[in-house]
Amino acid sequence: MSAHIDGSGERRPTAGILALSMPYQVVAAVALAAAAVLACLHLAMVFLHVAPSNTVTKQHGQAVDDWIYPEFEQNWKLFAPNPLQQNVSVQVRAEVLSDRDGSRRTTGWIDLTAQDVEDIRGNVFPSHTQQNQLRRAIDWYGNAHDEEGRPKGMRGRLSEAYMRRIVLLRIEGAGARADVGGKVERIQLRRTARPVASPHWSTEKRSTESSSRQMPWWDITDADRSRTETSR
Amino acid sequence: MTAPSPAPVAAPARVPFDRKLARAAQTVTSRALGPYQTAIVRIGFSLTWLFFLVREFPHRHEMYGPDGPWSFDLARRLIADNRAFTVLMWSDGRLWFEVVYGLAVAAAVLLLLGWHTRAVSVVFMVGALSLQNRSVFLGDGGDNVVHLVSIYLTLIRCGQVWSLDARRAARRAARGEEGARKVELTGPALWVVLGGFLVAATWFSPVTGEWWIYVLLWVLWLGQGLWWLVEQYAPGEPRVLLDVLANLAHNAALTVLMAEVCLIYATAGWYKIQGSRWQDGTALFYPLHLDYFTPWPALSELLASSGIMVMLLSYGTVIVQVAFPFTLFKRKVKNVLLVAMMLEHAGIALLLGLPAFSMAMIAADAVFLPTVFLVWLGARAARARDLLLRREPAAAGLPPQRPAREAGGEPGGEADGEAAPRTLVG
């Protein structure tokens, strides 16, 4: 019971701020104010973070970012303003030192995205390794590089290293999905975008021509396949 | 609800503003609002994360392990820059990784059951943040919601009902004074163990995590210790004060959580309005043709083949998302939209192959479910359990699990005997 009847016949609460005596009430009141201010401030920051660029964020964007990143980062523009309208895929070819005769050869284009798609088909619960890993990695790679394909700072270089390691895991070694049968010395990536055709009921003319972009050849170093100290 | 017309008869006496304010202050300090809603959110998110961790168990090394494509070294370089919190940065050892993954799974199970909910919710948050922040480029919207809610849940008293904690409290109450005096050892033991972890975490704080995470962890840990001391030695006013503080944190965090869900839908909806594909009613057609989101191409093709259907669903999605936050003031409309959104997410789970994301969103939506429905659901679940285990209905042995304070009326408030917990949303 949260209330009882005291001698004067008045209901006196046994919980909450009204159940406290003066000094305790002050503490509770201060806490109440602090909780309210903190909640409002947090919500305001989250709001400014998800809102479009505006007068406030142009002036105080840094304060908002400091508050939000890294733990409260969020992006709810799911399929917005427009859904993605093209299938992006990643192909790789590699220069391989053959295990058998020590010869050097260049493989044809291996479609890594096709592997993912094959794994996702008929899958009730696709793994992040199938649905997100490569898809998001190539997306990040694009964002972390400028128009000429130069890396933007540290993140650009990290995204390159990440791509190399994803690729190696899939094409080198006996456990790889598409083992090239040797030691990979260099790789080249190609990103292909294939627009989804307009719906059949639409009169809109949309080109469904694929467009590809090749990245430079990258040397593979031990850092791209290195294992960490403790597990070696 | 009284009609807005100035009816001379049933017009309630006008309550002065300061009275209302005092009443509101009493409400938010005396009760942790929404006991059923917060419990369903707890259950929903722990279940989502548990499913996810179990499903990814075979892939765990590739996703979060020290030798995965996003290697320990790459993660270290990024985290030195963004200061995200992950205990996986403490060591690049295989064993440590397995321990953390195992603890994340265990925390999800225990949070689901509501075992020492407050402490476990903190471990749950540490587990979720550690894994997700270790490989940020792997997640999607579902991970994002789990991430945010796991932080908010540490401040929410989400074990008031449907939890082992509630069962323990009910049993103790049933035993009366004697039961209340029995000293509990699990809690203090857990507290000591977590204290050790906390010291380690603080030791590693230069490597990972922003300062406020450590403040939060320390405050929660010290608060738990203080709570125990006060329960033992000062059960009077200090105990009431601690309860007030916990209720305040709960109610503030719950408000933030609810507003967060509204922001999610508002953002998703308002940005869509600006998109040409959502305007011309073909938007849904495109995701149904993306290779990464079509586990069942024939099914997607079937749905995408009807222009009218695609347009109805596209428009419906935008309307529901934009409208939802405003309907919170109108209970019936809110409930209709809530059902619509949950069904849509269930559809997304299957059609786009995003079950974890959909489950997380449904769990977030659940914070707005009406209390009557949740109570009914709880009763049904209890009956199903009793039937399954072929045992007598729980009512025979134990008092029903209800939050302690709910039984009594509010002082000076809407204290009629029934006093169903009217929440902000119920």
XYZ file of C-alpha atoms in Angstrom:
658
model
C 0.000 0.000 0.000
C 1.359 3.377 -0.881
C -0.886 5.376 1.415
C -2.259 5.058 4.893
C -4.648 7.071 6.977
C -2.925 9.039 9.709
C -4.423 10.340 12.960
C -6.092 13.350 11.415
C -7.861 11.117 8.925
C -5.811 12.480 6.035
C -4.216 10.094 3.540
C -0.470 10.231 3.797
C 1.581 8.658 1.052
C 4.332 6.211 1.937
C 6.166 6.597 -1.333
C 7.157 9.440 -3.568
C 8.259 12.953 -2.815
C 5.255 13.632 -0.581
C 6.314 10.857 1.770
C 9.594 12.609 2.539
C 10.486 15.198 5.118
C 11.909 18.550 4.138
C 15.638 17.908 3.667
C 14.960 14.716 1.724
C 12.343 16.517 -0.310
C 14.948 19.021 -1.436
C 17.193 16.220 -2.669
C 14.263 14.629 -4.480
C 13.256 17.935 -6.043
C 16.768 18.605 -7.286
C 16.916 15.099 -8.720
C 13.555 15.618 -10.376
C 14.763 18.814 -12.018
C 18.037 17.198 -13.080
C 16.279 14.190 -14.588
C 13.858 16.423 -16.483
C 16.610 18.672 -17.821
C 18.831 15.766 -18.813
C 16.000 13.934 -20.590
C 14.945 17.068 -22.487
C 18.513 17.922 -23.403
C 19.194 14.405 -24.629
C 16.033 14.368 -26.715
C 16.871 17.753 -28.179
C 20.312 16.474 -29.161
C 18.916 13.312 -30.718
C 16.335 15.388 -32.553
C 18.987 17.727 -33.948
C 21.088 14.714 -34.899
C 18.336 13.124 -36.999
C 16.889 16.397 -38.330
C 18.122 17.863 -41.622
C 20.889 20.441 -41.454
C 19.336 23.584 -40.020
C 20.077 26.928 -38.387
C 20.854 25.380 -35.015
C 23.021 22.537 -36.300
C 24.924 24.910 -38.561
C 25.893 26.943 -35.519
C 26.170 24.235 -32.877
C 26.767 21.112 -34.937
C 29.926 20.297 -33.021
C 28.108 20.295 -29.678
C 25.460 17.967 -31.086
C 28.088 15.634 -32.539
C 30.031 15.588 -29.285
C 26.899 14.567 -27.433
C 25.706 11.961 -29.941
C 28.849 10.200 -31.141
C 29.722 7.429 -30.810
C 27.105 5.712 -28.655
C 23.909 7.522 -29.686
C 24.586 7.673 -33.400
C 21.533 6.725 -35.430
C 20.229 6.856 -38.939
C 16.599 6.135 -39.690
C 16.531 7.204 -43.297
C 15.656 3.631 -44.163
C 14.876 3.563 -47.868
C 14.542 7.355 -47.671
C 14.282 9.820 -49.254
C 14.381 7.236 -52.025
C 15.054 3.531 -51.772
C 18.215 2.239 -53.372
C 17.389 1.591 -57.015
C 20.407 -0.361 -58.141
C 22.090 -3.609 -57.303
C 25.662 -2.947 -56.314
C 28.036 -5.856 -56.639
C 31.726 -6.381 -56.073
C 34.041 -8.441 -58.246
C 37.682 -9.193 -57.678
C 40.530 -10.576 -59.729
C 43.808 -11.621 -58.284
C 47.385 -12.249 -59.238
C 48.165 -15.605 -57.710
C 51.350 -17.503 -57.055
C 50.287 -21.075 -57.662
C 50.759 -23.592 -54.857
C 51.495 -26.417 -57.285
C 54.061 -25.177 -59.772
C 54.997 -21.757 -58.472
C 53.695 -20.099 -61.620
C 52.083 -16.690 -61.547
C 48.683 -16.118 -63.079
C 45.815 -13.654 -63.029
C 42.368 -14.990 -62.294
C 39.181 -13.910 -64.043
C 36.654 -11.715 -62.244
C 35.196 -13.488 -59.219
C 31.793 -12.155 -58.162
C 31.819 -11.902 -54.363
C 28.338 -10.410 -54.142
C 26.958 -13.368 -56.062
C 28.221 -15.568 -53.226
C 26.274 -13.475 -50.730
C 23.136 -13.525 -52.837
C 23.350 -17.280 -53.185
C 23.592 -17.600 -49.406
C 20.665 -15.278 -48.810
C 18.283 -17.035 -51.208
C 15.846 -19.171 -49.264
C 17.420 -18.145 -45.987
C 14.971 -17.288 -43.187
C 17.625 -15.558 -41.116
C 20.549 -14.354 -43.235
C 23.764 -13.755 -41.327
C 25.320 -10.313 -41.129
C 28.341 -11.872 -42.823
C 26.154 -12.542 -45.856
C 23.867 -9.538 -45.840
C 25.901 -6.697 -44.361
C 29.647 -7.367 -44.421
C 30.536 -6.812 -48.063
C 27.542 -4.583 -48.807
C 28.380 -2.130 -46.084
C 32.139 -2.398 -46.608
C 31.933 -1.298 -50.235
C 29.483 1.417 -49.260
C 31.862 2.699 -46.606
C 34.743 2.433 -49.049
C 32.875 4.720 -51.440
C 32.130 7.250 -48.722
C 35.689 7.231 -47.465
C 37.154 8.002 -50.903
C 36.883 11.073 -53.093
C 35.781 11.261 -56.712
C 39.222 10.327 -58.005
C 39.322 7.298 -55.736
C 41.805 8.771 -53.288
C 41.334 7.780 -49.646
C 40.001 10.485 -47.349
C 42.333 10.381 -44.355
C 42.676 7.496 -41.945
C 39.195 6.103 -42.538
C 39.859 5.842 -46.243
C 42.959 3.768 -45.612
C 41.164 1.646 -43.017
C 38.389 0.914 -45.488
C 40.958 -0.286 -48.030
C 42.592 -2.601 -45.524
C 39.154 -3.885 -44.522
C 38.223 -4.624 -48.153
C 41.491 -6.495 -48.715
C 40.916 -8.669 -45.669
C 37.309 -9.425 -46.626
C 38.444 -10.424 -50.106
C 41.318 -12.593 -48.927
C 39.056 -14.466 -46.542
C 36.861 -15.373 -49.491
C 39.425 -16.269 -52.145
C 42.584 -17.497 -50.439
C 43.148 -20.744 -48.607
C 41.395 -24.074 -48.381
C 38.518 -22.710 -46.308
C 37.748 -19.920 -48.761
C 34.501 -19.844 -50.681
C 36.296 -19.391 -54.023
C 39.812 -20.636 -53.392
C 42.161 -19.415 -56.108
C 44.613 -22.192 -55.266
C 47.651 -20.217 -54.305
C 49.090 -17.236 -52.580
C 47.406 -13.996 -53.577
C 49.970 -11.319 -54.369
C 47.845 -8.546 -55.774
C 44.148 -7.896 -56.164
C 41.967 -5.554 -58.120
C 38.364 -4.733 -57.182
C 35.531 -3.744 -59.436
C 32.292 -2.206 -58.249
C 29.338 -2.723 -60.549
C 26.028 -0.900 -60.265
C 23.077 -2.406 -62.129
C 19.937 -0.216 -62.013
C 16.677 -1.961 -61.230
C 14.389 -1.746 -64.264
C 11.300 0.433 -63.938
C 8.094 -1.370 -63.019
C 6.247 -2.765 -66.012
C 3.264 -0.524 -65.365
C 5.445 2.575 -65.415
C 5.932 4.625 -68.566
C 9.230 5.952 -67.297
C 12.279 5.134 -69.376
C 15.171 4.134 -67.188
C 18.458 2.852 -68.435
C 19.297 -0.547 -67.008
C 22.842 -0.363 -68.332
C 25.352 -1.527 -65.729
C 28.216 0.743 -64.875
C 31.499 -0.467 -63.440
C 34.333 1.193 -61.709
C 37.691 -0.473 -61.288
C 39.898 0.242 -58.365
C 43.672 0.229 -58.612
C 45.670 -2.967 -58.131
C 46.600 -3.434 -54.505
C 49.605 -5.355 -53.255
C 48.745 -7.876 -50.589
C 51.036 -7.744 -47.601
C 51.215 -9.914 -44.534
C 49.209 -7.297 -42.636
C 46.221 -8.209 -44.792
C 46.276 -11.786 -43.659
C 48.133 -11.448 -40.379
C 46.889 -13.132 -37.279
C 47.176 -11.371 -33.981
C 49.975 -12.155 -31.574
C 48.186 -14.354 -29.064
C 46.480 -16.684 -31.494
C 49.449 -17.295 -33.744
C -13.829 11.531 -20.985
C -16.215 14.399 -20.425
C -17.591 16.198 -23.410
C -15.966 19.539 -24.093
C -19.353 21.280 -23.877
C -19.766 23.410 -20.738
C -22.146 20.985 -19.066
C -23.159 22.435 -15.723
C -23.680 19.077 -14.021
C -20.695 16.748 -14.243
C -18.066 19.429 -14.687
C -15.107 18.382 -12.542
C -13.835 20.911 -10.086
C -10.993 22.893 -11.572
C -7.676 21.783 -10.160
C -5.318 24.672 -9.616
C -2.073 24.540 -11.550
C 0.208 24.147 -8.550
C -1.910 21.219 -7.303
C -1.563 19.567 -10.688
C 2.169 20.134 -10.625
C 2.477 18.642 -7.156
C 0.402 15.668 -8.218
C 2.577 15.130 -11.272
C 5.716 15.349 -9.147
C 4.245 12.796 -6.779
C 3.367 10.482 -9.669
C 6.809 10.490 -11.259
C 8.565 10.063 -7.921
C 6.303 7.438 -6.369
C 5.892 5.042 -9.261
C 7.937 3.494 -12.007
C 5.382 3.960 -14.763
C 4.500 1.387 -17.365
C 5.554 -1.784 -15.510
C 4.113 -4.038 -18.195
C 5.349 -1.956 -21.096
C 8.891 -1.817 -19.802
C 8.800 -5.542 -19.087
C 7.724 -6.361 -22.627
C 10.470 -4.105 -23.994
C 12.991 -5.916 -21.801
C 11.751 -9.295 -22.967
C 11.537 -8.220 -26.590
C 15.037 -6.821 -26.825
C 16.768 -9.534 -24.847
C 15.040 -12.126 -27.013
C 16.013 -10.307 -30.206
C 19.642 -10.028 -29.182
C 19.673 -13.629 -27.966
C 18.294 -14.903 -31.279
C 20.860 -12.840 -33.096
C 23.808 -14.047 -31.005
C 22.753 -17.671 -31.293
C 22.207 -17.351 -35.028
C 25.594 -15.713 -35.529
C 27.386 -18.116 -33.230
C 29.036 -19.967 -36.146
C 30.071 -16.628 -37.647
C 31.159 -14.949 -34.440
C 34.890 -14.994 -35.159
C 34.456 -13.564 -38.607
C 32.230 -10.827 -37.242
C 33.798 -9.748 -33.984
C 36.845 -11.915 -33.417
C 40.417 -10.635 -33.244
C 41.274 -12.292 -36.577
C 38.163 -11.340 -38.505
C 38.324 -9.114 -41.588
C 37.805 -6.135 -39.304
C 40.876 -7.113 -37.356
C 41.787 -6.138 -33.834
C 44.344 -3.722 -35.180
C 41.922 -1.984 -37.559
C 39.337 -1.688 -34.780
C 41.957 -0.304 -32.420
C 42.865 2.430 -34.879
C 39.248 3.432 -35.437
C 38.333 3.340 -31.753
C 41.331 5.469 -30.849
C 39.570 8.026 -33.022
C 35.871 7.604 -32.184
C 36.202 6.538 -28.511
C 33.463 3.903 -28.707
C 33.109 1.574 -25.731
C 34.029 -2.082 -26.178
C 35.620 -4.421 -23.690
C 36.900 -6.430 -26.656
C 39.648 -3.835 -26.921
C 41.044 -4.976 -23.576
C 42.816 -7.894 -25.184
C 43.228 -9.471 -28.600
C 43.152 -12.961 -27.106
C 40.867 -15.633 -28.500
C 39.825 -16.681 -25.011
C 38.817 -13.190 -23.961
C 36.697 -12.921 -27.072
C 34.913 -16.180 -26.283
C 34.327 -15.041 -22.706
C 32.786 -11.765 -23.846
C 30.574 -13.461 -26.411
C 29.513 -16.006 -23.812
C 28.725 -13.299 -21.283
C 26.696 -11.414 -23.872
C 24.615 -14.547 -24.481
C 24.250 -15.231 -20.761
C 23.204 -11.645 -20.072
C 20.564 -11.867 -22.796
C 19.134 -15.053 -21.251
C 19.150 -13.647 -17.728
C 17.635 -10.338 -18.781
C 14.908 -12.250 -20.561
C 14.145 -14.070 -17.314
C 14.504 -10.948 -15.231
C 17.114 -12.332 -12.873
C 18.665 -9.489 -10.840
C 17.395 -7.307 -13.614
C 19.251 -4.099 -12.853
C 22.694 -5.657 -12.627
C 22.069 -7.932 -15.590
C 20.778 -5.057 -17.718
C 24.147 -3.378 -17.274
C 25.983 -6.527 -18.341
C 23.585 -6.762 -21.275
C 24.465 -3.228 -22.325
C 28.186 -3.860 -21.958
C 27.840 -7.013 -24.064
C 25.807 -5.355 -26.800
C 28.008 -2.269 -26.976
C 31.191 -4.315 -26.885
C 30.254 -6.522 -29.807
C 28.645 -3.835 -31.933
C 31.299 -1.203 -31.374
C 33.991 -3.753 -32.119
C 32.717 -4.033 -35.710
C 30.626 -0.963 -36.467
C 30.551 -1.586 -40.186
C 28.634 -4.810 -39.802
C 25.431 -3.594 -38.240
C 22.126 -2.408 -39.615
C 19.101 -0.591 -38.244
C 18.284 -3.516 -35.982
C 21.663 -3.406 -34.271
C 21.278 0.340 -33.948
C 17.996 0.047 -32.010
C 19.397 -2.661 -29.743
C 22.413 -0.446 -29.081
C 20.320 2.543 -28.009
C 17.713 0.629 -26.036
C 20.349 -1.385 -24.175
C 21.709 1.901 -22.806
C 18.282 3.219 -21.829
C 17.286 -0.095 -20.237
C 20.002 0.203 -17.580
C 18.051 3.120 -16.116
C 14.648 1.502 -16.447
C 13.102 -0.679 -13.731
C 12.107 -3.227 -16.321
C 11.741 -6.226 -14.010
C 8.680 -5.149 -12.051
C 6.545 -7.851 -13.623
C 7.114 -11.056 -15.592
C 10.505 -11.608 -14.034
C 12.264 -13.844 -11.536
C 12.797 -10.697 -9.491
C 9.052 -10.121 -9.276
C 8.501 -13.759 -8.327
C 11.118 -13.523 -5.610
C 9.562 -10.328 -4.264
C 6.124 -11.937 -4.271
C 7.401 -14.995 -2.413
C 9.121 -12.853 0.136
C 5.982 -10.835 0.670
C 4.008 -14.062 1.061
C 6.392 -15.250 3.770
C 5.890 -11.991 5.604
C 8.301 -10.449 8.066
C 10.344 -13.567 8.485
C 10.966 -13.926 4.779
C 11.930 -10.317 4.453
C 14.677 -10.741 7.015
C 16.333 -13.632 5.265
C 19.618 -12.414 3.910
C 20.171 -12.762 0.188
C 23.667 -13.695 -0.872
C 23.407 -13.805 -4.664
C 22.938 -10.063 -4.995
C 25.959 -9.032 -2.950
C 28.088 -11.711 -4.635
C 27.072 -10.420 -8.042
C 27.843 -6.914 -6.885
C 31.352 -7.852 -5.811
C 32.086 -9.640 -9.092
C 30.798 -6.729 -11.136
C 32.847 -4.396 -8.976
C 35.947 -6.277 -10.081
C 34.940 -5.846 -13.701
C 34.294 -2.185 -13.096
C 37.765 -1.651 -11.690
C 39.203 -3.415 -14.738
C 37.033 -1.286 -17.011
C 38.264 1.867 -15.357
C 41.835 0.642 -15.737
C 41.261 0.245 -19.479
C 39.327 3.486 -19.867
C 42.149 5.213 -21.783
C 41.777 2.555 -24.496
C 38.061 2.607 -25.075
C 34.884 4.445 -24.146
C 33.928 8.007 -23.352
C 34.009 9.282 -19.781
C 30.267 9.275 -19.251
C 30.015 5.527 -19.778
C 32.283 5.045 -16.770
C 30.331 7.574 -14.735
C 27.126 5.709 -15.586
C 28.641 2.355 -14.640
C 30.042 3.652 -11.363
C 26.831 5.432 -10.411
C 24.799 2.301 -11.081
C 27.217 0.122 -9.146
C 27.504 2.446 -6.162
C 23.757 2.943 -6.244
C 23.220 -0.793 -5.973
C 25.567 -0.992 -3.011
C 23.924 1.942 -1.326
C 20.521 0.399 -1.938
C 21.572 -2.793 -0.167
C 23.031 -0.915 2.788
C 19.940 1.215 3.170
C 17.657 -1.805 2.967
C 19.619 -3.428 5.777
C 20.229 -0.499 8.075
C 18.020 2.475 7.193
C 14.682 1.249 5.910
C 12.930 4.526 6.680
C 13.203 7.740 4.767
C 16.550 7.010 3.075
C 14.940 3.945 1.531
C 12.011 6.031 0.284
C 14.425 8.570 -1.170
C 16.348 5.909 -3.070
C 13.069 4.629 -4.416
C 12.215 8.163 -5.527
C 15.546 8.499 -7.344
C 15.154 5.140 -9.044
C 11.630 6.049 -10.123
C 12.848 9.349 -11.509
C 15.576 7.692 -13.535
C 13.078 5.108 -14.746
C 10.439 7.596 -15.779
C 12.930 9.883 -17.487
C 14.534 7.014 -19.392
C 11.141 5.607 -20.328
C 10.102 8.988 -21.698
C 13.314 9.164 -23.686
C 12.746 5.662 -25.006
C 9.227 6.467 -26.129
C 10.303 9.719 -27.731
C 13.149 7.857 -29.409
C 10.667 5.460 -31.035
C 8.646 8.447 -32.220
C 11.789 10.031 -33.649
C 12.593 6.835 -35.503
C 9.216 6.811 -37.208
C 9.145 10.557 -37.738
C 12.578 10.510 -39.385
C 11.749 7.499 -41.507
C 8.437 9.017 -42.551
C 9.278 12.673 -43.098
C 12.360 11.930 -45.196
C 10.355 9.518 -47.331
C 7.810 12.230 -48.129
C 10.601 14.088 -49.896
C 11.498 11.148 -52.121
C 10.179 11.001 -55.683
C 9.653 7.229 -55.512
C 7.525 7.482 -52.418
C 5.587 10.267 -54.112
C 4.887 8.348 -57.308
C 3.985 5.250 -55.319
C 6.618 2.875 -56.708
C 9.094 2.995 -53.814
C 8.405 -0.481 -52.468
C 9.006 -1.959 -55.929
C 12.738 -1.283 -55.687
C 13.708 -3.001 -52.428
C 11.763 -5.994 -53.699
C 14.311 -6.182 -56.519
C 17.476 -5.729 -54.505
C 19.479 -8.949 -54.408
C 20.520 -8.427 -50.803
C 16.914 -8.148 -49.621
C 15.120 -10.816 -51.583
C 15.493 -14.179 -49.871
C 12.297 -15.290 -51.618
C 12.467 -13.778 -55.115
C 9.223 -15.394 -56.298
C 7.338 -13.939 -53.354
C 8.879 -10.514 -53.856
C 8.095 -10.680 -57.553
C 4.493 -11.601 -56.812
C 4.043 -8.604 -54.522
C 5.895 -6.265 -56.873
C 3.835 -7.341 -59.875
C 0.794 -5.360 -58.803
C 1.210 -1.628 -59.274
C -1.824 -0.843 -57.131
C -0.586 -3.059 -54.303
C 2.874 -1.482 -54.374
C 1.396 1.985 -54.304
C -1.011 1.196 -51.460
C 1.780 -0.259 -49.353
C 4.190 2.562 -50.191
C 1.671 5.266 -49.354
C 0.421 3.351 -46.332
C 3.932 3.065 -44.937
C 4.579 6.782 -45.194
C 1.184 7.727 -43.776
C 1.552 5.405 -40.796
C 5.110 6.475 -40.039
C 4.366 10.174 -40.249
C 1.101 9.923 -38.351
C 2.176 7.626 -35.544
C 3.699 10.149 -33.095
C 0.589 12.326 -33.330
C -1.788 9.474 -32.633
C -0.317 8.920 -29.181
C -2.829 11.413 -27.889
C -5.687 9.337 -29.196
C -5.590 5.891 -27.708
C -7.755 4.012 -30.195
C -6.079 5.370 -33.311
C -2.688 4.752 -31.753
C -3.514 1.110 -31.168
C -4.704 0.628 -34.734
C -1.496 2.118 -36.135
C 0.556 0.083 -33.703
C -0.958 -3.112 -35.044
C -0.358 -1.915 -38.594
C 3.296 -1.180 -37.876
C 3.900 -4.466 -36.137
C 2.335 -6.351 -39.034
C 4.417 -4.407 -41.512
C 7.566 -5.275 -39.613
C 6.570 -8.911 -39.503
C 6.194 -8.725 -43.273
C 9.597 -7.097 -43.626
C 11.151 -9.867 -41.538
C 10.104 -12.467 -44.057
C 10.095 -10.554 -47.318
C 13.321 -8.581 -46.992
C 15.111 -11.192 -44.885
C 15.548 -8.898 -41.896
C 14.168 -10.851 -38.928
C 16.458 -9.352 -36.297
C 15.741 -5.816 -37.412
C 12.008 -6.481 -37.489
C 12.014 -8.111 -34.076
C 13.880 -5.169 -32.586
C 11.406 -2.720 -34.093
C 8.430 -4.720 -32.849
C 9.995 -4.811 -29.391
C 10.419 -1.037 -29.530
C 6.826 -0.568 -30.696
C 5.683 -2.689 -27.764
C 6.396 0.164 -25.357
C 3.156 1.687 -26.650
C 0.963 -1.372 -26.149
C -2.001 -0.813 -23.837
C -1.790 -2.231 -20.328
C -5.047 -4.171 -20.593
C -3.738 -6.028 -23.591
C -0.414 -6.795 -21.919
C -2.100 -8.042 -18.757
C -4.344 -10.254 -20.863
C -1.313 -11.473 -22.802
C 0.519 -12.228 -19.567
C -2.420 -14.229 -18.243
C -2.622 -16.195 -21.480
C 1.099 -16.885 -21.416
C 0.923 -18.040 -17.799
C -1.958 -20.367 -18.611
C -0.141 -21.784 -21.604
C 2.900 -22.371 -19.417
C 0.852 -24.107 -16.741
C -0.823 -26.305 -19.343
C 2.523 -27.117 -20.865
C 4.139 -28.010 -17.574
C 0.929 -29.714 -16.401
C 0.885 -27.945 -13.147
C -1.717 -26.197 -11.070
C -2.371 -22.602 -11.990
C 0.120 -20.304 -10.307
C -2.663 -18.508 -8.470
C -3.014 -21.439 -6.090
C 0.455 -21.155 -4.655
C 1.594 -17.634 -5.255
C 0.085 -14.216 -5.294
C -0.133 -12.917 -8.832
C 2.863 -11.007 -10.074
C 1.940 -7.397 -9.862
C 4.068 -4.413 -9.100
C 3.935 -3.815 -5.387
C 2.740 -0.274 -5.612
C 0.047 -0.871 -8.129
C -2.224 -2.478 -5.573
C -2.725 0.732 -3.647
C -4.425 3.850 -4.864
C -2.669 7.085 -5.523
C -2.970 9.627 -2.748
C -5.535 12.176 -3.686
C -5.453 10.827 -7.185
C -7.552 8.540 -9.284
C -7.747 6.134 -6.375
C -10.581 3.890 -7.258
C -10.213 0.306 -6.189
C -9.432 -0.997 -9.639
C -6.612 1.415 -10.384
C -5.296 -0.298 -13.469
C -1.876 1.247 -14.021
C -2.749 4.169 -16.239
C 0.470 4.888 -17.942
C 1.360 7.727 -20.201
C 0.374 5.496 -23.021
C -2.000 2.921 -21.624
